[in-house]
């Protein structure tokens, strides 16, 4: 899953892409928060996170 955030002074767009294709789904801010909440609740049920999750994530540019 790849998330891309395009933000400027007048607009913020969040794109969600799953897989390696070029299909992206634009999300509104409420939809993006719903995705985050659902994913957080889903992984919460799986127990302790694996060790690689403790790594620092650095943003990349396209």
mmCIF file of C-alpha atoms in Angstrom:
data_model
loop_
_atom_site.group_PDB
_atom_site.id
_atom_site.type_symbol
_atom_site.label_atom_id
_atom_site.label_comp_id
_atom_site.label_asym_id
_atom_site.label_seq_id
_atom_site.Cartn_x
_atom_site.Cartn_y
_atom_site.Cartn_z
ATOM 1 C CA UNK A 1 0.000 0.000 0.000
ATOM 2 C CA UNK A 2 1.329 3.429 -0.911
ATOM 3 C CA UNK A 3 -0.053 6.694 0.366
ATOM 4 C CA UNK A 4 0.681 9.978 -1.358
ATOM 5 C CA UNK A 5 -0.227 13.346 0.078
ATOM 6 C CA UNK A 6 -0.482 16.376 -2.178
ATOM 7 C CA UNK A 7 -0.935 19.485 -0.088
ATOM 8 C CA UNK A 8 -0.930 23.142 -0.881
ATOM 9 C CA UNK A 9 -2.541 26.218 0.568
ATOM 10 C CA UNK A 10 -5.960 25.593 -0.963
ATOM 11 C CA UNK A 11 -6.255 21.844 -1.316
ATOM 12 C CA UNK A 12 -5.128 18.610 0.278
ATOM 13 C CA UNK A 13 -5.450 15.329 -1.595
ATOM 14 C CA UNK A 14 -4.677 11.896 -0.310
ATOM 15 C CA UNK A 15 -4.165 9.051 -2.759
ATOM 16 C CA UNK A 16 -4.204 5.380 -1.776
ATOM 17 C CA UNK A 17 -2.615 2.800 -4.058
ATOM 18 C CA UNK A 18 -2.581 -0.924 -3.399
ATOM 19 C CA UNK A 19 -0.218 -3.161 -5.348
ATOM 20 C CA UNK A 20 2.320 -2.171 -7.948
ATOM 21 C CA UNK A 21 -0.091 -0.871 -10.567
ATOM 22 C CA UNK A 22 -0.882 2.698 -11.408
ATOM 23 C CA UNK A 23 -4.372 2.627 -9.979
ATOM 24 C CA UNK A 24 -4.808 5.199 -7.278
ATOM 25 C CA UNK A 25 -7.905 6.034 -5.321
ATOM 26 C CA UNK A 26 -8.355 9.630 -4.194
ATOM 27 C CA UNK A 27 -9.629 9.964 -0.637
ATOM 28 C CA UNK A 28 -11.265 12.873 1.107
ATOM 29 C CA UNK A 29 -9.864 13.747 4.519
ATOM 30 C CA UNK A 30 -12.768 12.026 6.355
ATOM 31 C CA UNK A 31 -12.282 8.907 4.209
ATOM 32 C CA UNK A 32 -8.543 8.920 4.933
ATOM 33 C CA UNK A 33 -9.202 9.117 8.674
ATOM 34 C CA UNK A 34 -11.653 6.222 8.377
ATOM 35 C CA UNK A 35 -8.984 4.107 6.610
ATOM 36 C CA UNK A 36 -6.430 4.934 9.313
ATOM 37 C CA UNK A 37 -8.882 4.061 12.084
ATOM 38 C CA UNK A 38 -9.918 0.778 10.472
ATOM 39 C CA UNK A 39 -6.317 -0.286 9.833
ATOM 40 C CA UNK A 40 -5.274 0.657 13.371
ATOM 41 C CA UNK A 41 -8.119 -1.347 14.880
ATOM 42 C CA UNK A 42 -7.379 -4.313 12.623
ATOM 43 C CA UNK A 43 -3.695 -4.534 13.537
ATOM 44 C CA UNK A 44 -4.480 -3.934 17.210
ATOM 45 C CA UNK A 45 -6.153 -7.349 17.298
ATOM 46 C CA UNK A 46 -3.041 -9.101 15.982
ATOM 47 C CA UNK A 47 -0.964 -8.549 19.126
ATOM 48 C CA UNK A 48 2.509 -7.076 19.495
ATOM 49 C CA UNK A 49 4.057 -5.530 16.390
ATOM 50 C CA UNK A 50 7.033 -7.195 14.673
ATOM 51 C CA UNK A 51 10.518 -5.720 15.318
ATOM 52 C CA UNK A 52 10.781 -3.958 11.946
ATOM 53 C CA UNK A 53 7.913 -1.643 12.921
ATOM 54 C CA UNK A 54 10.215 0.171 15.359
ATOM 55 C CA UNK A 55 12.214 1.616 12.421
ATOM 56 C CA UNK A 56 11.971 5.296 11.655
ATOM 57 C CA UNK A 57 10.064 5.980 8.451
ATOM 58 C CA UNK A 58 11.528 8.716 6.275
ATOM 59 C CA UNK A 59 9.400 10.421 3.612
ATOM 60 C CA UNK A 60 10.363 10.112 -0.023
ATOM 61 C CA UNK A 61 9.693 12.379 -2.934
ATOM 62 C CA UNK A 62 8.368 11.309 -6.285
#
